[in-house]
Tab-separated table of C-alpha atoms in Angstrom:
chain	number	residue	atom	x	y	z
A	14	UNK	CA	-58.422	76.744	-112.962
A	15	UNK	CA	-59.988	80.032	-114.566
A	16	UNK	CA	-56.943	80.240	-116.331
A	17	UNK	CA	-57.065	77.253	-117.959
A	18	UNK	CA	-60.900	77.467	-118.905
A	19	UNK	CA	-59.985	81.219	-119.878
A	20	UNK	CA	-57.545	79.684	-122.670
A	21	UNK	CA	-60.039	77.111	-123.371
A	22	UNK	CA	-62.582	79.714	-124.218
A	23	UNK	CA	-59.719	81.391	-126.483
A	24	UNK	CA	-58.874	78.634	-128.742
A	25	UNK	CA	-62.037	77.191	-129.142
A	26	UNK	CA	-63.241	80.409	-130.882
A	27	UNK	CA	-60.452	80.888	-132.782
A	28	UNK	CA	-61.350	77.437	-133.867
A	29	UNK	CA	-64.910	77.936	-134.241
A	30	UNK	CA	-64.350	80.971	-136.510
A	31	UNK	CA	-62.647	78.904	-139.041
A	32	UNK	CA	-65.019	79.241	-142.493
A	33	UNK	CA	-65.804	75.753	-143.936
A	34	UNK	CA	-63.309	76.038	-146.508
A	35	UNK	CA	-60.602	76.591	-144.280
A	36	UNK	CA	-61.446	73.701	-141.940
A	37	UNK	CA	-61.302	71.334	-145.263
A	38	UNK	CA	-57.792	72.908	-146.787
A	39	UNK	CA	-55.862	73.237	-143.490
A	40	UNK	CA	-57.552	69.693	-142.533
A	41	UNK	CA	-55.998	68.101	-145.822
A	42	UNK	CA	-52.433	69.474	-145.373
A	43	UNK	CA	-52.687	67.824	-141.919
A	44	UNK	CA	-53.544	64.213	-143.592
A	45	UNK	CA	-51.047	64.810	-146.158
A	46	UNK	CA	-48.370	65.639	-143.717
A	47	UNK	CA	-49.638	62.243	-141.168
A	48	UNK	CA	-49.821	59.787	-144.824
A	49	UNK	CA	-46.659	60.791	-145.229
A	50	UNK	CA	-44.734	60.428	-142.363
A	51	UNK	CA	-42.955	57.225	-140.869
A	52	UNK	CA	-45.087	57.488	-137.979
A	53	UNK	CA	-48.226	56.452	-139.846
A	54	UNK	CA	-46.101	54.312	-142.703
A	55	UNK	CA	-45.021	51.658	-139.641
A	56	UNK	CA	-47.823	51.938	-137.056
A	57	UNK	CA	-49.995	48.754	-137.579
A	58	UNK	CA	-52.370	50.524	-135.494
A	59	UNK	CA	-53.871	53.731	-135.806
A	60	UNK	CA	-56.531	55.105	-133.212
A	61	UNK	CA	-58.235	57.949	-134.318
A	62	UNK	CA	-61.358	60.393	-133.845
A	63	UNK	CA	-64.242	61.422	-135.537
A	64	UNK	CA	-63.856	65.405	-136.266
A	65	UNK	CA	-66.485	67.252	-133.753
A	66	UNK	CA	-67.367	71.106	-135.645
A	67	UNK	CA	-63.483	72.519	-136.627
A	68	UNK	CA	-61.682	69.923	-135.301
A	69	UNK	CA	-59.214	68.831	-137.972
A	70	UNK	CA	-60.945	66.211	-140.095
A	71	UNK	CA	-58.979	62.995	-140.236
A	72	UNK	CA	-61.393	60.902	-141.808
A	73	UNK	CA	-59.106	60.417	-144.931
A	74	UNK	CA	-56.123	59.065	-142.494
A	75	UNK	CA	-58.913	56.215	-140.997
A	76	UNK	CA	-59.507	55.292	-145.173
A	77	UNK	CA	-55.788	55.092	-145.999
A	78	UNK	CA	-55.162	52.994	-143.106
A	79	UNK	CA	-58.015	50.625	-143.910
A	80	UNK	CA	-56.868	50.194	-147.488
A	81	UNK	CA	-53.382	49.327	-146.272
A	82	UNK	CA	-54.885	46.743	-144.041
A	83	UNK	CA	-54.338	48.929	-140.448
A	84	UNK	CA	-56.001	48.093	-137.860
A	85	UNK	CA	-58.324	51.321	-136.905
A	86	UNK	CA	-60.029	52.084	-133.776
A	87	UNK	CA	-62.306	54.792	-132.276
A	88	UNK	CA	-62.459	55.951	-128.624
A	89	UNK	CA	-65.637	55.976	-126.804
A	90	UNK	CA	-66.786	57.242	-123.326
A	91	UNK	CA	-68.164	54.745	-120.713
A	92	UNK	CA	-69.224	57.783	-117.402
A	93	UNK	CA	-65.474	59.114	-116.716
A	94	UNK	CA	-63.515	56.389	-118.721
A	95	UNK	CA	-62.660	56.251	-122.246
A	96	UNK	CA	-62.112	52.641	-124.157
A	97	UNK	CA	-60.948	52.358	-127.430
A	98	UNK	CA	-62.518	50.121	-129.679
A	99	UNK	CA	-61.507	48.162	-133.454
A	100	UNK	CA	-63.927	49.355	-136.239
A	101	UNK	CA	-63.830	48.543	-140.289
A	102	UNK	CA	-65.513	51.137	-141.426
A	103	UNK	CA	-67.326	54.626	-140.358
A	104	UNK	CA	-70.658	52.960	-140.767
A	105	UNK	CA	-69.670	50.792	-137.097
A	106	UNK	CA	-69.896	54.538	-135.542
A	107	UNK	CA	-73.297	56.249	-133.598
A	108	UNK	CA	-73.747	59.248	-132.385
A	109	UNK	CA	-72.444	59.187	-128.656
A	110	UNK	CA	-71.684	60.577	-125.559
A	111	UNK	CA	-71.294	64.826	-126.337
A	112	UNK	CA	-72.762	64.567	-129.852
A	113	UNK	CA	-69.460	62.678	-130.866
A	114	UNK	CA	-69.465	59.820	-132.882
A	115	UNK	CA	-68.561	56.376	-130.960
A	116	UNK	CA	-67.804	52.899	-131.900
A	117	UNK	CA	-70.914	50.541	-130.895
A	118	UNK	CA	-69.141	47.798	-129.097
A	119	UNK	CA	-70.447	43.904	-129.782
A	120	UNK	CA	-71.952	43.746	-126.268
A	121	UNK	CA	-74.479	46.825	-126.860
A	122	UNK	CA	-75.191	45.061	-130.099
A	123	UNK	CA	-72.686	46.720	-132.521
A	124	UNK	CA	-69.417	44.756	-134.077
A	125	UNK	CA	-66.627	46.990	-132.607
A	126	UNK	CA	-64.518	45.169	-130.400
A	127	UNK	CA	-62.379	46.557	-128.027
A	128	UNK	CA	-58.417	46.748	-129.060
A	129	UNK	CA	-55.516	44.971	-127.759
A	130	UNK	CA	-53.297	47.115	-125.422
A	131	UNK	CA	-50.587	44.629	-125.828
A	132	UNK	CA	-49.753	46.155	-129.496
A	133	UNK	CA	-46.768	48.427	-129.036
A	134	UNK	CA	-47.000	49.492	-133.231
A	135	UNK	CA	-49.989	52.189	-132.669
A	136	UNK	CA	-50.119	55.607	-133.513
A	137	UNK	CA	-52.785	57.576	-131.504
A	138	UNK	CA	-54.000	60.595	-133.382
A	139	UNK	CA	-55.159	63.024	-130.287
A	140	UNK	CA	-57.516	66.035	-130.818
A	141	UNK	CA	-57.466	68.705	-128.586
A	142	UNK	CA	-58.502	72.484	-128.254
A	143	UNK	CA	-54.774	73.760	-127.750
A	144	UNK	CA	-51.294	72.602	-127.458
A	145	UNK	CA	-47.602	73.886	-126.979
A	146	UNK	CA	-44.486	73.393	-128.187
A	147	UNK	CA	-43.615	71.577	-125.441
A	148	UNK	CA	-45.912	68.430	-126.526
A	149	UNK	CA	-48.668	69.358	-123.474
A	150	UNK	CA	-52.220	69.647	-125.174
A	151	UNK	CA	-55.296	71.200	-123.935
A	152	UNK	CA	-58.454	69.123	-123.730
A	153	UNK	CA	-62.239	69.846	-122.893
A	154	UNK	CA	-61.157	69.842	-119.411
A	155	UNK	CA	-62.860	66.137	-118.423
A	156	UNK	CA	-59.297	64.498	-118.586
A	157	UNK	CA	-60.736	61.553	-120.598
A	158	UNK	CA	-57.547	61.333	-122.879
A	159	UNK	CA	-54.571	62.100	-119.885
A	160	UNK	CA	-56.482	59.308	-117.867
A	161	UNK	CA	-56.585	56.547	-120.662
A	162	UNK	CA	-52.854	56.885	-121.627
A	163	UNK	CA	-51.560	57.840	-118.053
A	164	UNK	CA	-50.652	54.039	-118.029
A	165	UNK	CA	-49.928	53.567	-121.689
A	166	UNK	CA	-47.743	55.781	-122.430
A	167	UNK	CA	-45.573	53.599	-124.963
A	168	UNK	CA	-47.402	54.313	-127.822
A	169	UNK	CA	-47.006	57.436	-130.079
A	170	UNK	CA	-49.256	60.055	-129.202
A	171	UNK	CA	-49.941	62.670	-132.484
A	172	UNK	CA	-51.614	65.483	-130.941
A	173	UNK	CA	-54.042	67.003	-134.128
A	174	UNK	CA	-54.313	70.718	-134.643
A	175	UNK	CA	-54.172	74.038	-136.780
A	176	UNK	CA	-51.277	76.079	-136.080
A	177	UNK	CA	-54.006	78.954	-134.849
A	178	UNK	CA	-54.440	76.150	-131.754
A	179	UNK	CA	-50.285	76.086	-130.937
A	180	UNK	CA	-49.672	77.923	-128.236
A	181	UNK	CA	-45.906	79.222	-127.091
A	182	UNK	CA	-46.763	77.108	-123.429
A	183	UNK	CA	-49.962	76.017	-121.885
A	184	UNK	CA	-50.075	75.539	-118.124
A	185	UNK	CA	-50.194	71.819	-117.170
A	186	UNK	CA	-51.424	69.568	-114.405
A	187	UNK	CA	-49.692	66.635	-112.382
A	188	UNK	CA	-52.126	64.373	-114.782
A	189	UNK	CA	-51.891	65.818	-118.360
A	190	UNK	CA	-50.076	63.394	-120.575
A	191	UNK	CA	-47.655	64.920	-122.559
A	192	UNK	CA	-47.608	64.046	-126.176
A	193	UNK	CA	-45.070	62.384	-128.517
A	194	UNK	CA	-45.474	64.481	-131.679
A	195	UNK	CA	-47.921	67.730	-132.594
A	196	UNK	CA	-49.253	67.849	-136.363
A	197	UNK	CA	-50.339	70.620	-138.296
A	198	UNK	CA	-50.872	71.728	-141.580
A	199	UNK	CA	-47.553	73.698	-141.412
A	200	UNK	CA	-45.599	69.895	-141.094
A	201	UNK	CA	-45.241	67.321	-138.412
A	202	UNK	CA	-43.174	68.677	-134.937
A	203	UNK	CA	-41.229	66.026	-132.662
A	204	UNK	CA	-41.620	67.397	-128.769
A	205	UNK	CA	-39.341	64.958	-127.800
């Protein structure tokens, strides 16, 4: 376990002590590299995240897949579980659970509505703090993303990252969900 918080630690401030300018050129090669690919061309679904400090910033994926009519949706955290849920726009979004910004479902008096799991077309674009070459990704350690897609693991899972967050192998856990495909701005990688 101190391992693993040990490497969290690690990439996080390698992450961190990205300048601003960085973060934005590294974070468009990334979106040019996911606009691009078959992976986003066919998905009819794409469930994203809003960028928290470095994280890679996506945003421009979410806009390109509204103008192309794809059905977007944002994950947000109800105590240990995460639900994803449909949203038009970024203006749907509030400032949630860690600072992060969350849908704000219909029944807490927002319009996002949660997403149909039956959909087999979606393309989930996963942030994380590291990942390996070997499609396992590193987390904040609360397991909200391995949980979710434990049982769902028929859709394509695009873990997000600069290639300062790749590691050669991460130590996993019976729970972490391994992912499909790893992005960064260096081209997409298939860990199949």
């Amino acid at each position: 376990m101190i391992q693993k918080q040990e490497i969290r630690k690690f990439y996080k401030q390698l992450r961190n002590d990205m300048e601003r300018e960085q973060v934005a050129s590294l974070s468009s090669e990334i979106c040019r590299h996911i606009l691009e690919s078959p992976l986003f061309q066919t998905a009819e679904y794409i469930y994203a995240y809003y960028p928290l400090g470095n994280e890679a910033d996506i945003r421009p994926v979410a806009e390109e897949a509204w103008k192309r009519g794809k059905q977007v949706a944002f994950p947000k955290v109800f105590g240990d579980e995460m639900c994803y849920f449909e949203v038009g726009d970024f203006s749907q979004l509030v400032e949630g659970t860690f600072g992060v910004m969350e849908p704000l479902p219909v029944n807490d008096g927002g319009t996002a509505r949660p997403v149909d799991w039956r959909r087999l077309d979606t393309l989930v674009l996963t942030p994380g703090v590291a990942f390996d070459r070997h499609g396992n990704r590193m987390g904040f350690g609360k397991g909200y993303y391995d949980r979710h897609f434990a049982e769902r693991n028929r859709y394509i899972m695009l873990g997000v990252a600069y290639e300062l967050q790749v590691s050669k192998e991460l130590p996993t856990g019976e729970f972490d969900v391994a992912l499909s495909y790893i992005v960064t701005e260096n081209g997409i990688f298939d860990m199949k």
